[in-house]
Amino acid sequence: SIGKIKINKNKIIEKGSYGKIYKSIYKENNVAIKIIKKSSLNDEKNSKNNKNDEKTKDLLKEISIMKKLTHE
């Protein structure tokens, strides 16, 4: 956990079905921060047809890939 950080929400890099990705700075490094829409994973309407499970699996797969990357 990195704790709370200040995000400049004026610098949106990308918008998607899960949420938005912002450009920010953490410990003097440029970083991308994904803010996930609460509704993208907790939508009760979608829970009956396994869309939530699919979205959760996709997100966990993305996190697994991103943890392995080193950017310079």
JSON list of C-alpha atoms in Angstrom, two decimals:
[
{"chain": "A", "resi": 1, "resn": "SER", "atom": "CA", "xyz": [0.00, 0.00, 0.00]},
{"chain": "A", "resi": 2, "resn": "ILE", "atom": "CA", "xyz": [1.31, 3.44, -0.88]},
{"chain": "A", "resi": 3, "resn": "GLY", "atom": "CA", "xyz": [-1.19, 5.39, 1.18]},
{"chain": "A", "resi": 4, "resn": "LYS", "atom": "CA", "xyz": [-2.92, 8.56, 0.10]},
{"chain": "A", "resi": 5, "resn": "ILE", "atom": "CA", "xyz": [-1.46, 10.58, -2.73]},
{"chain": "A", "resi": 6, "resn": "LYS", "atom": "CA", "xyz": [-2.56, 13.76, -4.42]},
{"chain": "A", "resi": 7, "resn": "ILE", "atom": "CA", "xyz": [-3.91, 13.23, -7.93]},
{"chain": "A", "resi": 8, "resn": "ASN", "atom": "CA", "xyz": [-4.11, 16.03, -10.46]},
{"chain": "A", "resi": 9, "resn": "LYS", "atom": "CA", "xyz": [-7.48, 15.09, -11.92]},
{"chain": "A", "resi": 10, "resn": "ASN", "atom": "CA", "xyz": [-7.05, 17.57, -14.78]},
{"chain": "A", "resi": 11, "resn": "LYS", "atom": "CA", "xyz": [-4.66, 15.21, -16.53]},
{"chain": "A", "resi": 12, "resn": "ILE", "atom": "CA", "xyz": [-6.82, 12.31, -17.70]},
{"chain": "A", "resi": 13, "resn": "ILE", "atom": "CA", "xyz": [-4.85, 9.87, -19.85]},
{"chain": "A", "resi": 14, "resn": "GLU", "atom": "CA", "xyz": [-7.66, 7.45, -20.69]},
{"chain": "A", "resi": 15, "resn": "LYS", "atom": "CA", "xyz": [-11.29, 6.67, -19.88]},
{"chain": "A", "resi": 16, "resn": "GLY", "atom": "CA", "xyz": [-12.71, 3.16, -20.00]},
{"chain": "A", "resi": 17, "resn": "SER", "atom": "CA", "xyz": [-15.46, 0.92, -18.74]},
{"chain": "A", "resi": 18, "resn": "TYR", "atom": "CA", "xyz": [-13.64, 0.37, -15.42]},
{"chain": "A", "resi": 19, "resn": "GLY", "atom": "CA", "xyz": [-12.86, 4.01, -14.73]},
{"chain": "A", "resi": 20, "resn": "LYS", "atom": "CA", "xyz": [-10.31, 6.68, -15.57]},
{"chain": "A", "resi": 21, "resn": "ILE", "atom": "CA", "xyz": [-6.52, 6.74, -15.71]},
{"chain": "A", "resi": 22, "resn": "TYR", "atom": "CA", "xyz": [-4.75, 9.87, -14.53]},
{"chain": "A", "resi": 23, "resn": "LYS", "atom": "CA", "xyz": [-1.18, 11.08, -14.93]},
{"chain": "A", "resi": 24, "resn": "SER", "atom": "CA", "xyz": [0.34, 11.97, -11.57]},
{"chain": "A", "resi": 25, "resn": "ILE", "atom": "CA", "xyz": [3.64, 12.13, -9.70]},
{"chain": "A", "resi": 26, "resn": "TYR", "atom": "CA", "xyz": [4.70, 9.76, -6.92]},
{"chain": "A", "resi": 27, "resn": "LYS", "atom": "CA", "xyz": [8.08, 10.14, -5.22]},
{"chain": "A", "resi": 28, "resn": "GLU", "atom": "CA", "xyz": [9.27, 12.40, -8.05]},
{"chain": "A", "resi": 29, "resn": "ASN", "atom": "CA", "xyz": [8.32, 9.83, -10.71]},
{"chain": "A", "resi": 30, "resn": "ASN", "atom": "CA", "xyz": [5.61, 10.13, -13.35]},
{"chain": "A", "resi": 31, "resn": "VAL", "atom": "CA", "xyz": [2.97, 7.48, -12.76]},
{"chain": "A", "resi": 32, "resn": "ALA", "atom": "CA", "xyz": [-0.40, 6.44, -14.13]},
{"chain": "A", "resi": 33, "resn": "ILE", "atom": "CA", "xyz": [-3.16, 5.96, -11.58]},
{"chain": "A", "resi": 34, "resn": "LYS", "atom": "CA", "xyz": [-6.33, 4.03, -12.36]},
{"chain": "A", "resi": 35, "resn": "ILE", "atom": "CA", "xyz": [-9.41, 5.09, -10.41]},
{"chain": "A", "resi": 36, "resn": "ILE", "atom": "CA", "xyz": [-11.94, 2.27, -10.68]},
{"chain": "A", "resi": 37, "resn": "LYS", "atom": "CA", "xyz": [-15.63, 3.08, -10.88]},
{"chain": "A", "resi": 38, "resn": "LYS", "atom": "CA", "xyz": [-17.39, 1.47, -7.95]},
{"chain": "A", "resi": 39, "resn": "SER", "atom": "CA", "xyz": [-20.27, 0.58, -10.23]},
{"chain": "A", "resi": 40, "resn": "SER", "atom": "CA", "xyz": [-18.00, -1.27, -12.67]},
{"chain": "A", "resi": 41, "resn": "LEU", "atom": "CA", "xyz": [-17.47, -4.14, -10.24]},
{"chain": "A", "resi": 42, "resn": "ASN", "atom": "CA", "xyz": [-20.45, -3.87, -7.91]},
{"chain": "A", "resi": 43, "resn": "ASP", "atom": "CA", "xyz": [-23.38, -3.50, -10.29]},
{"chain": "A", "resi": 44, "resn": "GLU", "atom": "CA", "xyz": [-26.14, -5.72, -8.85]},
{"chain": "A", "resi": 45, "resn": "LYS", "atom": "CA", "xyz": [-27.90, -5.86, -12.23]},
{"chain": "A", "resi": 46, "resn": "ASN", "atom": "CA", "xyz": [-24.88, -7.59, -13.77]},
{"chain": "A", "resi": 47, "resn": "SER", "atom": "CA", "xyz": [-24.18, -10.03, -10.94]},
{"chain": "A", "resi": 48, "resn": "LYS", "atom": "CA", "xyz": [-26.78, -12.52, -12.18]},
{"chain": "A", "resi": 49, "resn": "ASN", "atom": "CA", "xyz": [-25.09, -13.03, -15.55]},
{"chain": "A", "resi": 50, "resn": "ASN", "atom": "CA", "xyz": [-21.49, -13.28, -14.30]},
{"chain": "A", "resi": 51, "resn": "LYS", "atom": "CA", "xyz": [-20.37, -9.97, -15.85]},
{"chain": "A", "resi": 52, "resn": "ASN", "atom": "CA", "xyz": [-18.96, -8.95, -12.46]},
{"chain": "A", "resi": 53, "resn": "ASP", "atom": "CA", "xyz": [-16.90, -12.14, -12.26]},
{"chain": "A", "resi": 54, "resn": "GLU", "atom": "CA", "xyz": [-15.56, -11.53, -15.77]},
{"chain": "A", "resi": 55, "resn": "LYS", "atom": "CA", "xyz": [-14.69, -7.90, -15.04]},
{"chain": "A", "resi": 56, "resn": "THR", "atom": "CA", "xyz": [-13.02, -8.85, -11.77]},
{"chain": "A", "resi": 57, "resn": "LYS", "atom": "CA", "xyz": [-10.94, -11.53, -13.50]},
{"chain": "A", "resi": 58, "resn": "ASP", "atom": "CA", "xyz": [-9.92, -9.05, -16.23]},
{"chain": "A", "resi": 59, "resn": "LEU", "atom": "CA", "xyz": [-8.91, -6.46, -13.65]},
{"chain": "A", "resi": 60, "resn": "LEU", "atom": "CA", "xyz": [-6.91, -8.96, -11.57]},
{"chain": "A", "resi": 61, "resn": "LYS", "atom": "CA", "xyz": [-5.14, -10.15, -14.73]},
{"chain": "A", "resi": 62, "resn": "GLU", "atom": "CA", "xyz": [-4.23, -6.55, -15.59]},
{"chain": "A", "resi": 63, "resn": "ILE", "atom": "CA", "xyz": [-2.91, -5.96, -12.07]},
{"chain": "A", "resi": 64, "resn": "SER", "atom": "CA", "xyz": [-0.81, -9.12, -12.26]},
{"chain": "A", "resi": 65, "resn": "ILE", "atom": "CA", "xyz": [0.76, -7.95, -15.53]},
{"chain": "A", "resi": 66, "resn": "MET", "atom": "CA", "xyz": [1.37, -4.39, -14.30]},
{"chain": "A", "resi": 67, "resn": "LYS", "atom": "CA", "xyz": [3.09, -5.63, -11.11]},
{"chain": "A", "resi": 68, "resn": "LYS", "atom": "CA", "xyz": [5.75, -7.28, -13.27]},
{"chain": "A", "resi": 69, "resn": "LEU", "atom": "CA", "xyz": [6.56, -4.20, -15.35]},
{"chain": "A", "resi": 70, "resn": "THR", "atom": "CA", "xyz": [9.33, -1.72, -14.69]},
{"chain": "A", "resi": 71, "resn": "HIS", "atom": "CA", "xyz": [9.14, 1.58, -16.53]},
{"chain": "A", "resi": 72, "resn": "GLU", "atom": "CA", "xyz": [12.04, 3.96, -17.05]}
]
